[in-house]
mmCIF file of C-alpha atoms in Angstrom:
data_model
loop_
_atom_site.group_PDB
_atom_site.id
_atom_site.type_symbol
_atom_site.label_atom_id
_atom_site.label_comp_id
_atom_site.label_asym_id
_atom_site.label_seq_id
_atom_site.Cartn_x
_atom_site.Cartn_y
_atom_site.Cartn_z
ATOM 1 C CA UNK Q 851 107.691 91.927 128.418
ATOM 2 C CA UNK Q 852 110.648 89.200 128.450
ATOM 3 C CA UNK Q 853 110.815 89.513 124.382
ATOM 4 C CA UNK Q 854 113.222 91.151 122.257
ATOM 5 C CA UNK Q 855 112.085 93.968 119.693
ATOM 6 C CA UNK Q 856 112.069 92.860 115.893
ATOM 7 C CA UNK Q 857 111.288 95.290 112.681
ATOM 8 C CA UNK Q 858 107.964 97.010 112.940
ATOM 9 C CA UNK Q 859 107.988 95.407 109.387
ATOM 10 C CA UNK Q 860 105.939 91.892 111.391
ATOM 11 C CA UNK Q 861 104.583 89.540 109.518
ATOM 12 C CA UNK Q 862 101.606 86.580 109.930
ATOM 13 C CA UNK Q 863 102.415 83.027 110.578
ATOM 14 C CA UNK Q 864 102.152 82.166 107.872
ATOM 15 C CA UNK Q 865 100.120 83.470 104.946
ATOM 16 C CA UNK Q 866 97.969 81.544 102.498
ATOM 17 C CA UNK Q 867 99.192 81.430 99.082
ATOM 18 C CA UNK Q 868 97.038 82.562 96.154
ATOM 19 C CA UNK Q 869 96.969 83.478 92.771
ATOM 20 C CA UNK Q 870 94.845 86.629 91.910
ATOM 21 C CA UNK Q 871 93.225 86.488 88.103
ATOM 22 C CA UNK Q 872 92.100 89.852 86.403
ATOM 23 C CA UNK Q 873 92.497 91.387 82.749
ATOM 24 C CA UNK Q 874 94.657 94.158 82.114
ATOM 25 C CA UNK Q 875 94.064 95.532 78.395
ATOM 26 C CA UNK Q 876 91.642 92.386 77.656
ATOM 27 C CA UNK Q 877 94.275 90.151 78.456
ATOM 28 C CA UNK Q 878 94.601 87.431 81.530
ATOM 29 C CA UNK Q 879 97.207 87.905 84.277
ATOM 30 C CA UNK Q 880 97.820 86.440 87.224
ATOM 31 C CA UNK Q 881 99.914 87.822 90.654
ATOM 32 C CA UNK Q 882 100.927 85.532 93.638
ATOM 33 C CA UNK Q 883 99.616 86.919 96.679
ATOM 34 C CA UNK Q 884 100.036 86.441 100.744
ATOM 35 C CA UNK Q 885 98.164 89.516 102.165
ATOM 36 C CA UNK Q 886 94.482 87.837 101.485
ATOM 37 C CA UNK Q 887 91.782 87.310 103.977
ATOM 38 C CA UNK Q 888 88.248 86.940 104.055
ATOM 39 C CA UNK Q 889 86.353 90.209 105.465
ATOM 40 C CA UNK Q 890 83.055 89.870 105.262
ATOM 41 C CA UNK Q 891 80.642 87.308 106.286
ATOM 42 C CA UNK Q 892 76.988 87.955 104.591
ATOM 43 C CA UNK Q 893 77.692 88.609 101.986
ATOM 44 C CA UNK Q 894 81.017 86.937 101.752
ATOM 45 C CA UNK Q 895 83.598 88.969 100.830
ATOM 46 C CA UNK Q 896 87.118 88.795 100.190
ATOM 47 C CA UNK Q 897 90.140 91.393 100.348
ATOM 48 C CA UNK Q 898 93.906 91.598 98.782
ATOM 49 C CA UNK Q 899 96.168 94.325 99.263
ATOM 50 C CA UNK Q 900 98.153 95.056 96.858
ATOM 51 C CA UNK Q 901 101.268 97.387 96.395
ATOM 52 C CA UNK Q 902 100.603 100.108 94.361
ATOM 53 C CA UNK Q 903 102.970 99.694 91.235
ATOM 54 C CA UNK Q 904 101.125 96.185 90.492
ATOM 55 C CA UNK Q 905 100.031 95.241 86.835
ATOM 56 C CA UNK Q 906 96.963 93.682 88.117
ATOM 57 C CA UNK Q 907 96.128 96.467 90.059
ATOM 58 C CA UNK Q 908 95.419 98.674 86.368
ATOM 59 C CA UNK Q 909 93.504 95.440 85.871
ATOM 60 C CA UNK Q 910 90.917 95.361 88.774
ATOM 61 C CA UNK Q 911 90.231 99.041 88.673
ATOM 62 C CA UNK Q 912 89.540 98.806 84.772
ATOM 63 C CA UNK Q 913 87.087 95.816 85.036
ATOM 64 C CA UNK Q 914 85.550 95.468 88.566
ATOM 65 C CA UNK Q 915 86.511 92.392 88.745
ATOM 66 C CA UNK Q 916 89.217 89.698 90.064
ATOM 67 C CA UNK Q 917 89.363 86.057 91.294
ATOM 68 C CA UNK Q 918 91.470 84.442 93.528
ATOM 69 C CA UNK Q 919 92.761 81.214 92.906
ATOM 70 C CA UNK Q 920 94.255 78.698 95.519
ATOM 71 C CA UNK Q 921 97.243 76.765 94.002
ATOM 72 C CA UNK Q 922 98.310 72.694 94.976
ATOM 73 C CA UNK Q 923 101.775 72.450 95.828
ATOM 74 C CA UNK Q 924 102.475 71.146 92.337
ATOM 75 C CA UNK Q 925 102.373 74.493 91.228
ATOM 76 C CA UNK Q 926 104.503 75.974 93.274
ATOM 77 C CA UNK Q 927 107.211 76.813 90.987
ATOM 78 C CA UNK Q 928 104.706 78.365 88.428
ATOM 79 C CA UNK Q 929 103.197 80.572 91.203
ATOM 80 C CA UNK Q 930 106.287 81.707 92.373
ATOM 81 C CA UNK Q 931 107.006 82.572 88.963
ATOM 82 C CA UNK Q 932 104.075 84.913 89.210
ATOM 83 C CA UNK Q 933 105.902 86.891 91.371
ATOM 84 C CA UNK Q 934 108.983 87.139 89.941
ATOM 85 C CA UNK Q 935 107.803 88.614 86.703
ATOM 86 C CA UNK Q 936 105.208 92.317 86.140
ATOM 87 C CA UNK Q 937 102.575 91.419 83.545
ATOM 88 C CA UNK Q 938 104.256 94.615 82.175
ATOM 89 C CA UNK Q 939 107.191 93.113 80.954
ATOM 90 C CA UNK Q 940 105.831 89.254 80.127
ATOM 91 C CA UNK Q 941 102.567 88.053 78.780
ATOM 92 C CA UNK Q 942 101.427 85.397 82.180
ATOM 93 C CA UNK Q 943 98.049 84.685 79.950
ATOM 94 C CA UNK Q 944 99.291 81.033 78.828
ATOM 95 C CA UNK Q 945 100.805 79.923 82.395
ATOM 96 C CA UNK Q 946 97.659 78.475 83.624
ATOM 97 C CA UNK Q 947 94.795 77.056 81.692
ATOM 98 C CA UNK Q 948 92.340 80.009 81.602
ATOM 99 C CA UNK Q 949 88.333 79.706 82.551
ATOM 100 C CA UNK Q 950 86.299 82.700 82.453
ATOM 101 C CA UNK Q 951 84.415 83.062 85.731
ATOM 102 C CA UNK Q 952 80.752 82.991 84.664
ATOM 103 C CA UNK Q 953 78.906 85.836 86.591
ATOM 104 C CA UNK Q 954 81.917 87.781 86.027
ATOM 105 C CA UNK Q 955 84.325 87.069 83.329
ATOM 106 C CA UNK Q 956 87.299 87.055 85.833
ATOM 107 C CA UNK Q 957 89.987 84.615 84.572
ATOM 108 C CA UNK Q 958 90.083 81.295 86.633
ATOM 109 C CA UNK Q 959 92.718 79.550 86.724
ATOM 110 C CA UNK Q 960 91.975 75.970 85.901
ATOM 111 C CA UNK Q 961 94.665 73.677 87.592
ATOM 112 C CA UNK Q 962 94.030 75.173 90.936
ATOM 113 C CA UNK Q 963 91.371 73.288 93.232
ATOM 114 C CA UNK Q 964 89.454 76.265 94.090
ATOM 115 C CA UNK Q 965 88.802 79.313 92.983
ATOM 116 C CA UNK Q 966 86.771 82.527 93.667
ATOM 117 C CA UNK Q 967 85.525 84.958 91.139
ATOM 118 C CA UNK Q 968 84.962 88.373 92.720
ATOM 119 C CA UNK Q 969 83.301 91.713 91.934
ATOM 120 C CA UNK Q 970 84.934 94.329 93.157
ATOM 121 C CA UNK Q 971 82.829 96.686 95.903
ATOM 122 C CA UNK Q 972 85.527 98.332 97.712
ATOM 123 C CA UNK Q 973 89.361 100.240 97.249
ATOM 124 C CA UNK Q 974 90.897 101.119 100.410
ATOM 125 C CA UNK Q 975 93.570 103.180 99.545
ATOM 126 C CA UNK Q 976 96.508 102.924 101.852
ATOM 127 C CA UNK Q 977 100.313 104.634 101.839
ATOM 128 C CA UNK Q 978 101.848 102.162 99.689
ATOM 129 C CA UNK Q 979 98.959 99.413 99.110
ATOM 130 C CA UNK Q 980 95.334 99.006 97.578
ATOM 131 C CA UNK Q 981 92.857 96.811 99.305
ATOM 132 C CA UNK Q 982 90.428 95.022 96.856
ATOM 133 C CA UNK Q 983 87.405 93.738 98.666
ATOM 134 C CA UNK Q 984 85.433 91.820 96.460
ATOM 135 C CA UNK Q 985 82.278 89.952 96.594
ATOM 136 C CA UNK Q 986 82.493 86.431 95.815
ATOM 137 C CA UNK Q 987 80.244 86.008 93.512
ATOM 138 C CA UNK Q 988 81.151 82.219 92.405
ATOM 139 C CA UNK Q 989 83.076 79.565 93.872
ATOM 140 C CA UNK Q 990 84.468 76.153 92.617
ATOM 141 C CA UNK Q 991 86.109 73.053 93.473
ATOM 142 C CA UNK Q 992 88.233 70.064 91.731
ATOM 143 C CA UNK Q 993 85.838 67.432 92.910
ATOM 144 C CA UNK Q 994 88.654 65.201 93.227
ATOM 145 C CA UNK Q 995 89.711 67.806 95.984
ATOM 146 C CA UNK Q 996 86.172 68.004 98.376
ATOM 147 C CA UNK Q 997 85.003 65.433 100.724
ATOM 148 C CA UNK Q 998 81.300 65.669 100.660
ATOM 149 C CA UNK Q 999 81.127 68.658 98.133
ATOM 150 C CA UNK Q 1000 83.619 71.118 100.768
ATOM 151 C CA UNK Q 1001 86.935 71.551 99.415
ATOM 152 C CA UNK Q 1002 89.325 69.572 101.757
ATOM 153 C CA UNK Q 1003 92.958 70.821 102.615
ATOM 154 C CA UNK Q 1004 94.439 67.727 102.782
ATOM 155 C CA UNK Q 1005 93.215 67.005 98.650
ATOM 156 C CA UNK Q 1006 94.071 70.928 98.118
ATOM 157 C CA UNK Q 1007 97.647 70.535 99.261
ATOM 158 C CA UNK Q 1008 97.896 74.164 99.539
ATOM 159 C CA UNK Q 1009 100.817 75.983 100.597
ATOM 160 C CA UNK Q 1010 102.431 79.253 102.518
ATOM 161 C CA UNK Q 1011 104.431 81.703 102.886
ATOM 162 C CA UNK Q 1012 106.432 83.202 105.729
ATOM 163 C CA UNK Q 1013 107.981 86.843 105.413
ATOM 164 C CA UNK Q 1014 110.798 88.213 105.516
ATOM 165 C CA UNK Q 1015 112.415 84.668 105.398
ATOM 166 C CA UNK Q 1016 110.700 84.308 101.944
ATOM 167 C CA UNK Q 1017 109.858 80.666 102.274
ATOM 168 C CA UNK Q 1018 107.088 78.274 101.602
ATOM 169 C CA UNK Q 1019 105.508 75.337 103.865
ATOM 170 C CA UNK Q 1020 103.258 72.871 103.027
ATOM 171 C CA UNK Q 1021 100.256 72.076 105.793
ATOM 172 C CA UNK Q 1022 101.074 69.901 108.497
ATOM 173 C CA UNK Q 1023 98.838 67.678 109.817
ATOM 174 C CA UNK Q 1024 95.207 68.289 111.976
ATOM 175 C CA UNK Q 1025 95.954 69.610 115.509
ATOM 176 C CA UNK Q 1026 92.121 70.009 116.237
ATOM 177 C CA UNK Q 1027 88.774 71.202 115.874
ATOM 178 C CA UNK Q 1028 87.495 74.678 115.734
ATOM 179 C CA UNK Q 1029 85.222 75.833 117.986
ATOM 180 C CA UNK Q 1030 85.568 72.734 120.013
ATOM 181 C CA UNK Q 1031 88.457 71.794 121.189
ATOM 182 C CA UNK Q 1032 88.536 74.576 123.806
ATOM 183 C CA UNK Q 1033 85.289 72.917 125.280
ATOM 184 C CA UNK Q 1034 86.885 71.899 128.492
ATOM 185 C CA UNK Q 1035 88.208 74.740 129.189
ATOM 186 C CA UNK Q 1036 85.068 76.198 129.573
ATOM 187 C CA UNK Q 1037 82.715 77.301 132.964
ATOM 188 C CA UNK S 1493 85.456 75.014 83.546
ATOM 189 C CA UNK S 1494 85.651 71.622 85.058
ATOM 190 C CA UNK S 1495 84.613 72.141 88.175
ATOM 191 C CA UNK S 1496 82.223 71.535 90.813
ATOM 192 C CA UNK S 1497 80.083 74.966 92.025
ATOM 193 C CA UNK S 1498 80.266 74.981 96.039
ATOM 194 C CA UNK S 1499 78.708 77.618 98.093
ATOM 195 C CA UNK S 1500 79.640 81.245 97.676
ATOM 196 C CA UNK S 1501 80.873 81.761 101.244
ATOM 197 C CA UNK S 1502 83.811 79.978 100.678
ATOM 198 C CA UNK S 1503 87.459 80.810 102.056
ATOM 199 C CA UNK S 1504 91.527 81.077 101.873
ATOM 200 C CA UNK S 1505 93.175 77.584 102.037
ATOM 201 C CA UNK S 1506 94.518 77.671 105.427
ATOM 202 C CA UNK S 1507 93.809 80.767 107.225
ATOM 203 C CA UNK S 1508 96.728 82.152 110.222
ATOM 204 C CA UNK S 1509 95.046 82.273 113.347
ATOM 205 C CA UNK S 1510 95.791 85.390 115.655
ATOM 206 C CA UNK S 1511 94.724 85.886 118.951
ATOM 207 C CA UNK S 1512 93.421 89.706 119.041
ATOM 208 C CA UNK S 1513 94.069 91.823 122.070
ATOM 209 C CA UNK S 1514 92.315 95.149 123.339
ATOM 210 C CA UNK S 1515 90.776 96.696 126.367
ATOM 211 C CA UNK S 1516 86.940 97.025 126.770
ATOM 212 C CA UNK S 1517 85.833 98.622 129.588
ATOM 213 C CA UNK S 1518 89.897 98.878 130.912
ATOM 214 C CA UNK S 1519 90.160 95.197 131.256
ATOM 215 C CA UNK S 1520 92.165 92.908 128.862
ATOM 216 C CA UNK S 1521 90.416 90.733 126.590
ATOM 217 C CA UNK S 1522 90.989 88.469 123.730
ATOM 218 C CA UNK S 1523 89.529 87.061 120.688
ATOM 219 C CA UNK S 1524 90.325 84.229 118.644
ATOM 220 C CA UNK S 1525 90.857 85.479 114.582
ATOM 221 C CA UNK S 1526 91.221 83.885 111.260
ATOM 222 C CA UNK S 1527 90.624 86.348 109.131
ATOM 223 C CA UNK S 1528 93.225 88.612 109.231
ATOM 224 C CA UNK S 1529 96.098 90.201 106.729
ATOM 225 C CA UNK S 1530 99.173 92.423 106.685
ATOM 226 C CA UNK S 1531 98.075 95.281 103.965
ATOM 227 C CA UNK S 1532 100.329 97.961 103.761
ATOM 228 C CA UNK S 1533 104.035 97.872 103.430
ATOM 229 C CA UNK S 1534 105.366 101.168 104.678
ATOM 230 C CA UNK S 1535 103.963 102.029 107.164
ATOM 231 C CA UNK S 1536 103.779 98.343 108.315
ATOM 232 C CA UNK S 1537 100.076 97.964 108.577
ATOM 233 C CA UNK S 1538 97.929 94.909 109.613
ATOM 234 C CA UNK S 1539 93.735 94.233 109.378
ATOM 235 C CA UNK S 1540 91.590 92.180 111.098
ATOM 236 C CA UNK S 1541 88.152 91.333 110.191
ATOM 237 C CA UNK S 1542 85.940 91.109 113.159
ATOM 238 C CA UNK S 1543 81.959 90.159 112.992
ATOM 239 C CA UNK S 1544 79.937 93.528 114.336
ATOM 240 C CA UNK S 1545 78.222 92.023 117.518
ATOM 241 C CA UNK S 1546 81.795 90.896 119.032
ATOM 242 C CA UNK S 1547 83.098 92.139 122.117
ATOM 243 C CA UNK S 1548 86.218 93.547 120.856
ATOM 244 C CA UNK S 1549 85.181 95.600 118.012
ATOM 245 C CA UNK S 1550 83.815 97.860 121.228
ATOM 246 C CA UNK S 1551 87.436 98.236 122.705
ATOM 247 C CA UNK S 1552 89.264 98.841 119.498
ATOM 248 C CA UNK S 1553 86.537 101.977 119.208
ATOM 249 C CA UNK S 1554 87.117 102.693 122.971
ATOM 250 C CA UNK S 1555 90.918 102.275 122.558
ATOM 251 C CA UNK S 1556 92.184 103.052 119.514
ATOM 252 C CA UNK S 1557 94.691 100.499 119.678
ATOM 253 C CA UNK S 1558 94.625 96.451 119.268
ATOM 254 C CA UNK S 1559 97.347 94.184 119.508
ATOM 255 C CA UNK S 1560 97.411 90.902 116.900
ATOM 256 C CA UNK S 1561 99.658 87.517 119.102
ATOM 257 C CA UNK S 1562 100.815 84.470 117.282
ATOM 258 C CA UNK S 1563 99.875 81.778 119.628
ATOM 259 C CA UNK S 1564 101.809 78.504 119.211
ATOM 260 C CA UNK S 1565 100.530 74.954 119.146
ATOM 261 C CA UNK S 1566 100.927 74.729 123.104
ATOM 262 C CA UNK S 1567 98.440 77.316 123.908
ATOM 263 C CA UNK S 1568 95.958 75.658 120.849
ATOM 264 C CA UNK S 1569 93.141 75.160 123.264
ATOM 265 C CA UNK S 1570 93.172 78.424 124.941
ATOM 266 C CA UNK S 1571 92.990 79.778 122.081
ATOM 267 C CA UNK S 1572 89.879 77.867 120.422
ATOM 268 C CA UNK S 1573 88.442 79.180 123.958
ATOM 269 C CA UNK S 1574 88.695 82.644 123.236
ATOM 270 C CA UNK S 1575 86.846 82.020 120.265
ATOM 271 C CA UNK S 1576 83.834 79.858 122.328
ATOM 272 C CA UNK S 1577 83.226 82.299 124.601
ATOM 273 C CA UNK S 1578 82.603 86.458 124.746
ATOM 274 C CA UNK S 1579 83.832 88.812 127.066
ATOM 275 C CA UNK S 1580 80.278 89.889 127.226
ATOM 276 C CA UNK S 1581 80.228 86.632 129.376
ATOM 277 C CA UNK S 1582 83.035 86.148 130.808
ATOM 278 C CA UNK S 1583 86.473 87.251 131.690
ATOM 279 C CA UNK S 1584 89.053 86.608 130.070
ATOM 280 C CA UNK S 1585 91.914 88.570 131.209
ATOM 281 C CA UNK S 1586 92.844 85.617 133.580
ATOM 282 C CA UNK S 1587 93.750 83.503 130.744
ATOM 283 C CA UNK S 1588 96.733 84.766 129.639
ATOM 284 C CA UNK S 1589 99.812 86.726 131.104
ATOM 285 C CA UNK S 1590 99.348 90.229 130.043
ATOM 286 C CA UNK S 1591 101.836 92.746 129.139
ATOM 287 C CA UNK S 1592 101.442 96.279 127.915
ATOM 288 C CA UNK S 1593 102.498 97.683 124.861
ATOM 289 C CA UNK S 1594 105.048 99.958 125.037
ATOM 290 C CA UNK S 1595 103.640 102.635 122.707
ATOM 291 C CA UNK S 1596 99.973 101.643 122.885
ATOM 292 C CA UNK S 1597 98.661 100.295 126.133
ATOM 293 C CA UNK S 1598 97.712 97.634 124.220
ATOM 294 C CA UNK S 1599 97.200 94.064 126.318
ATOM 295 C CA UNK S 1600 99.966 91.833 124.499
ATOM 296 C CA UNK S 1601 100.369 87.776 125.463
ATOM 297 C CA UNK S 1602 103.573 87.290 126.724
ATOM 298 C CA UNK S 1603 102.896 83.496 125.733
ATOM 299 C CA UNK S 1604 102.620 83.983 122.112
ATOM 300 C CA UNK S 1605 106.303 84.123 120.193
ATOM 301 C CA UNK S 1606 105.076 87.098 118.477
ATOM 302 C CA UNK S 1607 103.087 89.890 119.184
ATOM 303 C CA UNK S 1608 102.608 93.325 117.487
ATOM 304 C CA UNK S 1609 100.864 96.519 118.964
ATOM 305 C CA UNK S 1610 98.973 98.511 116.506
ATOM 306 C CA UNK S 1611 97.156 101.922 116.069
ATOM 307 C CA UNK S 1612 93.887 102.159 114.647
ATOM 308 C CA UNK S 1613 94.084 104.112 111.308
ATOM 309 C CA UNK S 1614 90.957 102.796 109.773
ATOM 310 C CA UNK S 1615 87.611 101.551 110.135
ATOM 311 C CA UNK S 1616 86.060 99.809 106.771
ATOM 312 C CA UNK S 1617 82.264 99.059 107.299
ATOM 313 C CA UNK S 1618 81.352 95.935 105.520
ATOM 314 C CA UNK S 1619 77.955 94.629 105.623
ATOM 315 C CA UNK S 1620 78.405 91.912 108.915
ATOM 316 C CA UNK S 1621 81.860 92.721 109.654
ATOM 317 C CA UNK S 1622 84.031 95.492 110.424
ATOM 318 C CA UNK S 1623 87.421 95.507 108.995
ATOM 319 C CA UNK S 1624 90.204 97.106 111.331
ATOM 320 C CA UNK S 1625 93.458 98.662 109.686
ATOM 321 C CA UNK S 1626 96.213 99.446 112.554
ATOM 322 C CA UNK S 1627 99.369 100.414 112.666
ATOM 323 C CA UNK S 1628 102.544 98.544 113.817
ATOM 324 C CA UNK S 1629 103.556 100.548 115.973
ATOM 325 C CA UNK S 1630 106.142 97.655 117.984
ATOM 326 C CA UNK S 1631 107.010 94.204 117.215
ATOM 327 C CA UNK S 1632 108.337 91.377 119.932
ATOM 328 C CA UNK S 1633 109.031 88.153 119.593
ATOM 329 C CA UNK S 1634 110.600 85.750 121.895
ATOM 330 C CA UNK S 1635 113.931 84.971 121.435
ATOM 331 C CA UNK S 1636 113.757 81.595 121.697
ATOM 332 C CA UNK S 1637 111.745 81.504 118.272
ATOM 333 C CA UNK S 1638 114.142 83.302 116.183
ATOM 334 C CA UNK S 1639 116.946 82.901 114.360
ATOM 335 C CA UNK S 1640 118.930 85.686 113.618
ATOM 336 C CA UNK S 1641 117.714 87.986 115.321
ATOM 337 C CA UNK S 1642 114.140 87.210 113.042
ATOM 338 C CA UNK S 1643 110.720 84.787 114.000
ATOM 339 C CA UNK S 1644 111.390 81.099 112.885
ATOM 340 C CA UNK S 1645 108.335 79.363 112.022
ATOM 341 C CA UNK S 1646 109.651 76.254 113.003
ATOM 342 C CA UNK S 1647 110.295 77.348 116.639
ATOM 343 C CA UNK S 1648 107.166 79.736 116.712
ATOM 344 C CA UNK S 1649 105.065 76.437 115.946
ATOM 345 C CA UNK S 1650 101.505 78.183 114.996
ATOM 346 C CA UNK S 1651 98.717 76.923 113.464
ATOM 347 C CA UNK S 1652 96.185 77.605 111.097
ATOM 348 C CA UNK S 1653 92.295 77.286 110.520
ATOM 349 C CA UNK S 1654 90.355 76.015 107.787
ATOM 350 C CA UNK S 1655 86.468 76.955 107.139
ATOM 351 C CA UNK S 1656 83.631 75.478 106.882
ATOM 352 C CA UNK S 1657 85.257 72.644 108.175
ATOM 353 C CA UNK S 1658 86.695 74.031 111.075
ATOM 354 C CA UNK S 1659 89.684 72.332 111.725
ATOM 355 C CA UNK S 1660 93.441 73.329 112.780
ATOM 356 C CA UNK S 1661 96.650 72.472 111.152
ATOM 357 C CA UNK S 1662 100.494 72.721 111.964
ATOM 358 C CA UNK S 1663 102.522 74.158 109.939
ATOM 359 C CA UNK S 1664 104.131 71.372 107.225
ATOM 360 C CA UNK S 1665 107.367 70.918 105.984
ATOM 361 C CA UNK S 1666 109.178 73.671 103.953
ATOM 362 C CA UNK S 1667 108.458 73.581 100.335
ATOM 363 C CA UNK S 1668 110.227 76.324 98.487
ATOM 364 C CA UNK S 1669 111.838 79.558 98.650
ATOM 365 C CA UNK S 1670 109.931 82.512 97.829
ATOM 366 C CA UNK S 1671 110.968 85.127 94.727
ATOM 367 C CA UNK S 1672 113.352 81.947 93.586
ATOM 368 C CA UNK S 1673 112.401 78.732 93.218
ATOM 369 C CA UNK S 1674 110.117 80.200 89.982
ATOM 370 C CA UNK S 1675 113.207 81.899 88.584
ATOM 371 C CA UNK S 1676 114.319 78.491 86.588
ATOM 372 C CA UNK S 1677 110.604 79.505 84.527
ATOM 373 C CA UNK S 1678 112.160 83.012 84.078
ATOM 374 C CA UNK S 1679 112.661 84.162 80.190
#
């Protein structure tokens, strides 16, 4: 293949950004995370891995629970924050306005458009990582952020995260449709 | 919390779309994937999260082996194609130029700037989905798309996916640097 060999260590292009909310010792924390996906359908579930030494990790096992959050780009700094700093060493509880999710108790974080609250139904324990899969359980919206009660990107002004440059990129703008533009390709 | 409630099956705010490779029945073939994470560190591990009735999820059992390709914005449509249609149907071998992984067999797309060839470590059974770990077992991207030796996201060009809306976005602007730009909020 005409391509030159880079680290095993490969990365996506590029990773969603979010915030993951659980309690460690009754208290609210909060951990910026990359390696999310959704991996279930019916019911819909979502996963984070997690390395091992994590604060919030001590969290999810202890309570069952965990949301994720998806941050604007006008917190940017304060997520980034998030991941700069253990919940061992600094109280995160009063960075974000804090909701309790209501068919879990997860912490929500309030100035982010959406957010997930989760129960947790599944540890996959890896070499160095955990994988949380959780059951969303809840989900909500700014309103000022949907178009026609579905959260909308271009409101969200999310952002992402490429690895191992360790940079951020806001989301350019529509390049197509899903499931359709591939149409005429077809037969 | 002030809030809108939307519907439960909600999902990550873009999500990196992948173009999975694997043999089924020895032929190539390739499916189109949003839902997908890195989620170990060391070894460098990777999951995708494939609905049960797809075509691939029968190779990666055959196999043992998948490969996950970062398509770019030029090969957008052929991409949303592999998601249309099943290699239950058709073939889809043709649609791409195919190269084999050095240390897996694995069919990689020698017109994606990145591609990784993984080993199946793990199977997680979820309700309507089944959640494959591999590991990365080689990593190539095209030279063109790096810098230094490492991918550039701004040469690589991919795109990303957002549901239930189902459109596709370039990649913005850059917005930050990751692990810094919070430090200023440190102490």
């Amino acid at each position: 293949m005409s391509k030159i060999q880079i680290a095993d260590n490969a990365f996506v292009y590029p990773m969603p950004m979010v915030v993951v909310g659980t309690k460690v010792a009754g208290r609210p924390n909060f951990m910026a995370v990359g390696w999310v996906s959704r991996v279930n359908f019916k019911p819909p579930m979502i996963a984070v891995a997690l390395g091992k030494a994590h604060y919030t990790n001590r969290g999810i096992h202890e309570t069952g629970v965990f949301s994720v959050n998806v941050p604007g780009l006008d917190l940017l700094e304060k997520v980034d924050h998030c991941g700069l700093v253990s919940g061992e060493n600094e109280d995160k509880s009063a960075l974000f306005t804090v909701a309790e999710g209501q068919r879990t108790g997860a912490p929500l974080i309030e100035e982010c458009p959406v957010c997930m609250e989760c129960r947790l139904v599944q540890v996959v324990d890896l070499p160095s990582n955990e994988v949380f899969i959780g059951e969303i359980l809840g989900a909500y919206a700014e309103e000022a952020c949907c178009t026609g009660n579905k959260p909308d990107i271009e409101k969200i002004r999310p952002f992402t995260l490429t690895m191992p440059d360790n940079r951020y990129w806001a989301v350019g703008p529509e390049v197509g449709k899903a499931w359709a533009t591939g149409t005429r390709l077809k037969g």
